[in-house]
């Protein structure tokens, strides 16, 4: 079954159904990937988004090799991938020799990086977010490289505007986001040096049922915990839509590489989202703080022009999330920390 607005379920009963939905391709994804020759290798596949992105690629192109690379500290991720016909390679991406030994896939999705706990070991954060990209960019100079980045590379922008466009110069607070600028600069430098086509995939808050901005807000409303609205506006996108756009970027690479913002096209108030969950749960949200006039927000008009609007809209995401949280379904236990304003994660 192809993913369309008409085939979206009313509820997502369990993790198996969630995984199936996240791995369900649209016709547009299949069409774009058919324009790109060769196998697809995903570096850093074992994170939150990596497994289902790999599964989505395999479902879209069942006859094509899809290879997932990671340390696989959790062996269950490796087994999950292999059960879906995805090849796996154990590799520490801090090891230059190991990177050079990887197959030279013509299509690279780079997802490795460090965010949570970044303040605990800043040297490791910089190594993962800037040194590893330099190693990968040199080892795969002859490939297409879609490199995951973040909307956090931008400065805060007025919440009354349309969000930061790709022409806004990166100038973020905090060393985590600064290291992400370093990641982009490494890919940009070597893309210019070797004429490597690519995209810098500036993703702002992908969500599925187990984590994300909506899960954080819904859980706090459900448990009666306070919701800080000082960073009071967000945009976000269904993880399946984000993964599809990342894969489709392989057919829309630039030489040298260029940034593209990926998120929902709406700028949404945290207070309003909390109220929506409050109505569904029958309890008033506990709001603390006062909205600041600026936030981390991105303008996704370039992505919308290339890919169209995300298939899963905000109302559907709110409904799915409320249902998931009300049934006490599993969480990854990884808060988005969307409310952090000083860049310290």
Coordinates of C-alpha atoms in Angstrom, one line a residue:
X1 CA 0.0 0.0 0.0
X2 CA 1.3 3.5 -0.9
X3 CA 1.2 6.3 1.6
X4 CA -1.5 8.9 0.8
X5 CA -3.7 11.2 2.9
X6 CA -6.6 8.8 2.2
X7 CA -4.8 5.8 3.5
X8 CA -3.8 7.2 6.9
X9 CA -5.2 5.2 9.8
X10 CA -7.4 6.8 12.5
X11 CA -5.2 5.3 15.2
X12 CA -1.8 3.7 15.5
X13 CA -2.4 0.6 17.7
X14 CA 1.2 -0.4 18.5
X15 CA 4.9 -0.1 17.6
X16 CA 4.7 -2.7 14.8
X17 CA 1.9 -0.6 13.1
X18 CA 3.9 2.6 13.7
X19 CA 7.0 1.1 12.1
X20 CA 4.9 -0.1 9.1
X21 CA 3.5 3.4 8.6
X22 CA 6.9 5.1 8.9
X23 CA 8.2 2.7 6.2
X24 CA 5.3 3.1 3.8
X25 CA 6.5 5.0 0.7
X26 CA 4.6 7.5 -1.4
X27 CA 4.5 7.4 -5.2
X28 CA 6.5 10.6 -5.2
X29 CA 9.3 9.1 -3.2
X30 CA 9.4 6.0 -5.5
X31 CA 9.5 8.3 -8.6
X32 CA 12.3 10.4 -7.2
X33 CA 14.5 7.5 -6.1
X34 CA 14.0 5.9 -9.6
X35 CA 15.9 8.9 -11.0
X36 CA 18.9 8.0 -8.9
X37 CA 21.2 5.1 -9.8
X38 CA 22.9 2.8 -7.3
X39 CA 22.6 1.6 -3.8
X40 CA 22.0 3.7 -0.7
X41 CA 24.1 3.8 2.4
X42 CA 23.0 5.3 5.6
X43 CA 25.7 6.4 8.0
X44 CA 24.6 6.6 11.6
X45 CA 21.6 4.4 10.9
X46 CA 20.9 3.4 14.5
X47 CA 19.5 6.7 15.8
X48 CA 15.8 7.7 16.3
X49 CA 15.1 8.2 12.6
X50 CA 17.6 5.9 10.9
X51 CA 16.0 2.5 11.1
X52 CA 12.7 3.5 9.6
X53 CA 14.4 5.7 7.0
X54 CA 16.3 2.7 5.9
X55 CA 13.1 0.6 5.9
X56 CA 11.4 3.3 3.9
X57 CA 14.2 3.3 1.3
X58 CA 14.0 -0.5 1.0
X59 CA 10.2 -0.5 0.7
X60 CA 10.4 2.2 -2.1
X61 CA 13.2 0.3 -3.9
X62 CA 12.9 -3.4 -2.9
X63 CA 15.4 -4.5 -5.6
X64 CA 18.1 -2.0 -4.6
X65 CA 20.8 -2.5 -1.9
X66 CA 20.2 -0.5 1.2
X67 CA 23.1 -0.5 3.7
X68 CA 23.0 0.7 7.3
X69 CA 26.2 1.6 9.1
X70 CA 26.6 2.2 12.8
X71 CA 28.3 0.9 15.9
X72 CA 25.0 -1.0 16.8
X73 CA 25.5 -0.7 20.5
X74 CA 21.9 -2.0 20.6
X75 CA 21.9 -5.3 18.7
X76 CA 18.1 -5.2 18.4
X77 CA 18.4 -2.4 15.8
X78 CA 20.7 -4.5 13.7
X79 CA 18.3 -7.4 13.8
X80 CA 15.3 -5.2 12.9
X81 CA 17.2 -3.9 9.9
X82 CA 18.3 -7.3 8.7
X83 CA 14.8 -8.7 9.0
X84 CA 13.7 -6.1 6.4
X85 CA 16.4 -7.0 3.9
X86 CA 18.8 -4.1 4.9
X87 CA 22.5 -5.0 5.0
X88 CA 24.3 -3.8 8.1
X89 CA 28.0 -2.9 8.7
X90 CA 29.4 -2.3 12.1
X91 CA 31.6 0.8 12.0
X92 CA 32.9 3.4 14.5
X93 CA 32.7 6.6 12.4
X94 CA 35.4 8.2 14.5
X95 CA 37.8 5.6 13.0
X96 CA 39.2 7.0 9.7
X97 CA 40.5 3.6 8.6
X98 CA 37.1 2.0 9.1
X99 CA 35.4 4.7 7.1
X100 CA 37.8 4.3 4.2
X101 CA 37.1 0.5 4.2
X102 CA 33.3 1.0 3.7
X103 CA 31.8 0.2 0.3
X104 CA 31.8 3.3 -2.0
X105 CA 28.1 3.7 -2.3
X106 CA 27.0 6.3 -4.8
X107 CA 24.2 7.6 -2.5
X108 CA 25.0 8.5 1.1
X109 CA 22.5 9.6 3.8
X110 CA 24.6 11.0 6.7
X111 CA 22.8 10.8 10.0
X112 CA 25.6 10.5 12.5
X113 CA 25.8 13.2 15.2
X114 CA 25.6 14.0 18.9
X115 CA 23.0 16.1 20.6
X116 CA 21.6 14.8 23.8
X117 CA 24.2 15.1 26.5
X118 CA 26.3 17.4 24.3
X119 CA 27.2 19.6 27.2
X120 CA 28.6 16.6 29.1
X121 CA 31.6 16.2 26.7
X122 CA 31.9 19.1 24.3
X123 CA 35.1 17.7 22.7
X124 CA 33.2 14.5 21.7
X125 CA 30.3 16.7 20.4
X126 CA 32.7 18.6 18.1
X127 CA 34.4 15.4 17.0
X128 CA 31.2 13.7 16.0
X129 CA 29.6 16.8 14.5
X130 CA 32.6 18.3 12.7
X131 CA 35.5 15.9 12.5
X132 CA 33.5 12.9 11.4
X133 CA 31.8 14.9 8.6
X134 CA 35.2 15.9 7.3
X135 CA 36.3 12.2 7.2
X136 CA 33.1 11.1 5.5
X137 CA 33.2 14.0 2.9
X138 CA 36.7 12.9 1.8
X139 CA 36.0 9.2 1.8
X140 CA 32.8 9.6 -0.3
X141 CA 33.9 12.5 -2.5
X142 CA 32.5 10.7 -5.6
X143 CA 29.0 10.1 -4.0
X144 CA 25.9 12.2 -3.6
X145 CA 25.7 13.1 0.1
X146 CA 22.5 14.2 1.9
X147 CA 23.8 15.3 5.3
X148 CA 21.3 15.7 8.2
X149 CA 21.7 19.0 10.0
X150 CA 19.4 21.0 12.2
X151 CA 17.3 24.2 12.2
X152 CA 19.2 25.1 15.3
X153 CA 22.1 26.5 13.2
X154 CA 19.9 29.6 12.7
X155 CA 19.6 32.5 15.2
X156 CA 16.3 33.0 16.9
X157 CA 13.9 34.8 14.6
X158 CA 10.6 36.7 15.3
X159 CA 7.6 34.5 15.9
X160 CA 5.4 36.9 13.9
X161 CA 7.5 36.2 10.7
X162 CA 7.7 33.2 8.4
X163 CA 10.8 31.6 10.0
X164 CA 14.4 31.6 8.9
X165 CA 15.0 30.9 5.3
X166 CA 18.1 29.2 3.9
X167 CA 19.6 32.6 3.1
X168 CA 19.8 33.5 6.8
X169 CA 23.4 33.2 8.0
X170 CA 23.9 30.6 10.7
X171 CA 24.6 32.3 14.1
X172 CA 23.3 30.0 16.9
X173 CA 23.7 30.1 20.6
X174 CA 25.4 27.2 22.4
X175 CA 28.2 24.9 21.4
X176 CA 26.0 22.0 20.2
X177 CA 24.4 24.2 17.5
X178 CA 27.8 25.8 16.7
X179 CA 29.3 22.3 16.2
X180 CA 26.4 21.6 13.7
X181 CA 27.5 24.7 11.8
X182 CA 31.0 23.0 11.8
X183 CA 29.4 19.9 10.3
X184 CA 27.8 21.9 7.5
X185 CA 31.1 23.8 6.8
X186 CA 33.0 20.5 6.5
X187 CA 30.6 19.1 3.9
X188 CA 30.5 22.4 2.1
X189 CA 34.3 22.8 1.9
X190 CA 34.8 19.3 0.6
X191 CA 31.8 19.5 -1.8
X192 CA 33.5 22.6 -3.3
X193 CA 36.9 20.9 -3.4
X194 CA 35.7 17.6 -5.0
X195 CA 32.6 18.8 -6.8
X196 CA 30.5 16.5 -4.6
X197 CA 26.8 16.9 -5.1
X198 CA 24.7 17.1 -1.9
X199 CA 22.2 18.7 0.4
X200 CA 22.4 20.0 3.9
X201 CA 19.2 18.8 5.4
X202 CA 18.2 21.3 8.1
X203 CA 15.5 19.4 10.0
X204 CA 13.5 21.1 12.6
X205 CA 11.8 18.6 15.0
X206 CA 10.8 15.4 13.4
X207 CA 8.2 13.5 15.5
X208 CA 6.7 10.1 15.8
X209 CA 4.5 8.7 18.5
X210 CA 7.4 7.9 20.9
X211 CA 9.2 11.2 20.9
X212 CA 9.1 14.8 19.7
X213 CA 7.6 18.2 20.5
X214 CA 4.0 16.9 20.5
X215 CA 4.8 13.9 22.6
X216 CA 6.5 16.2 25.2
X217 CA 3.6 18.6 25.3
X218 CA 0.9 15.9 25.4
X219 CA 2.7 14.0 28.1
X220 CA 3.0 17.0 30.4
X221 CA -0.7 17.9 29.9
X222 CA -1.7 14.3 30.6
X223 CA 0.4 14.2 33.8
X224 CA -0.5 17.7 34.9
X225 CA 3.1 18.9 34.7
X226 CA 3.9 22.5 33.9
X227 CA 4.6 23.5 30.3
X228 CA 7.1 26.4 29.9
X229 CA 6.0 28.6 27.0
X230 CA 9.0 31.0 27.0
X231 CA 10.1 29.3 23.7
X232 CA 6.5 29.5 22.7
X233 CA 6.4 28.7 19.0
X234 CA 7.5 25.7 17.1
X235 CA 7.3 23.9 13.8
X236 CA 7.6 20.2 13.3
X237 CA 7.1 17.4 10.8
X238 CA 6.0 13.7 10.9
X239 CA 9.1 11.5 10.9
X240 CA 7.9 9.6 7.8
X241 CA 7.5 12.8 5.8
X242 CA 10.9 14.0 6.9
X243 CA 12.6 10.7 6.0
X244 CA 10.9 10.7 2.6
X245 CA 12.1 14.2 1.9
X246 CA 15.7 13.2 2.9
X247 CA 15.7 10.3 0.5
X248 CA 14.1 12.5 -2.2
X249 CA 16.9 15.0 -1.8
X250 CA 19.2 12.4 -3.5
X251 CA 17.4 13.3 -6.7
X252 CA 17.7 17.1 -5.9
X253 CA 21.4 17.5 -5.0
X254 CA 23.3 20.7 -5.8
X255 CA 27.0 21.1 -6.6
X256 CA 28.3 22.5 -4.3
X257 CA 26.0 21.3 -1.6
X258 CA 23.3 23.7 -0.4
X259 CA 20.9 23.9 2.6
X260 CA 17.3 23.0 2.6
X261 CA 14.9 23.5 5.5
X262 CA 12.6 20.7 6.4
X263 CA 9.8 20.9 8.9
X264 CA 6.1 21.6 8.9
X265 CA 5.0 24.7 7.0
X266 CA 3.0 26.1 9.9
X267 CA 4.4 28.1 12.9
X268 CA 2.4 26.8 15.9
X269 CA 2.0 28.2 19.4
X270 CA 2.9 25.8 22.2
X271 CA 0.1 27.2 24.3
X272 CA -2.5 26.4 21.6
X273 CA -1.1 22.9 21.1
X274 CA -1.3 22.3 24.9
X275 CA -5.0 23.5 24.8
X276 CA -5.8 21.0 22.0
X277 CA -4.4 18.2 24.2
X278 CA -6.2 19.6 27.2
X279 CA -9.5 19.3 25.4
X280 CA -8.8 15.7 24.4
X281 CA -7.7 14.7 27.9
X282 CA -10.4 16.7 29.7
X283 CA -7.9 18.6 31.8
X284 CA -6.5 22.1 31.7
X285 CA -2.8 22.4 30.8
X286 CA -0.5 24.0 33.4
X287 CA 1.2 26.9 31.6
X288 CA 4.2 28.7 33.1
X289 CA 6.4 31.5 31.7
X290 CA 5.6 34.0 29.0
X291 CA 6.1 33.8 25.3
X292 CA 9.3 35.5 24.1
X293 CA 9.1 37.4 20.8
X294 CA 11.6 35.1 19.1
X295 CA 12.1 31.3 18.6
X296 CA 13.9 28.7 16.5
X297 CA 11.7 28.6 13.4
X298 CA 12.3 27.7 9.8
X299 CA 10.7 28.8 6.6
X300 CA 10.2 25.6 4.5
X301 CA 8.9 27.2 1.3
X302 CA 11.8 25.8 -0.7
X303 CA 11.1 22.2 0.4
X304 CA 7.4 22.7 -0.2
X305 CA 8.1 23.9 -3.8
X306 CA 10.3 20.7 -4.3
X307 CA 8.2 18.1 -2.5
X308 CA 4.8 19.5 -1.8
X309 CA 3.2 19.7 1.6
X310 CA 3.8 16.9 4.1
X311 CA 1.3 14.1 3.8
X312 CA 0.5 14.0 7.5
X313 CA -0.9 17.3 8.8
X314 CA -0.9 18.9 12.3
X315 CA -4.5 17.8 13.2
X316 CA -3.7 14.2 12.3
X317 CA -0.5 14.3 14.4
X318 CA -2.3 15.8 17.4
X319 CA -5.0 13.1 17.2
X320 CA -2.5 10.3 16.9
X321 CA -0.3 11.6 19.7
X322 CA -3.2 12.2 22.1
X323 CA -4.4 8.6 21.5
X324 CA -0.9 7.2 22.0
X325 CA -0.2 9.1 25.2
X326 CA -3.7 8.3 26.7
X327 CA -3.0 4.6 26.2
X328 CA 0.4 4.9 28.0
X329 CA 2.2 3.6 25.0
X330 CA 6.0 3.4 24.9
X331 CA 8.2 6.5 24.8
X332 CA 11.8 6.7 23.9
X333 CA 12.5 8.8 27.0
X334 CA 14.3 11.4 25.0
X335 CA 12.8 14.9 25.5
X336 CA 13.2 17.2 22.5
X337 CA 14.2 20.0 24.8
X338 CA 12.5 22.4 22.4
X339 CA 12.0 24.9 25.3
X340 CA 15.8 25.4 25.7
X341 CA 16.8 28.9 24.7
X342 CA 20.5 29.0 25.6
X343 CA 21.6 26.0 23.4
X344 CA 22.7 23.9 26.3
X345 CA 21.4 20.4 25.8

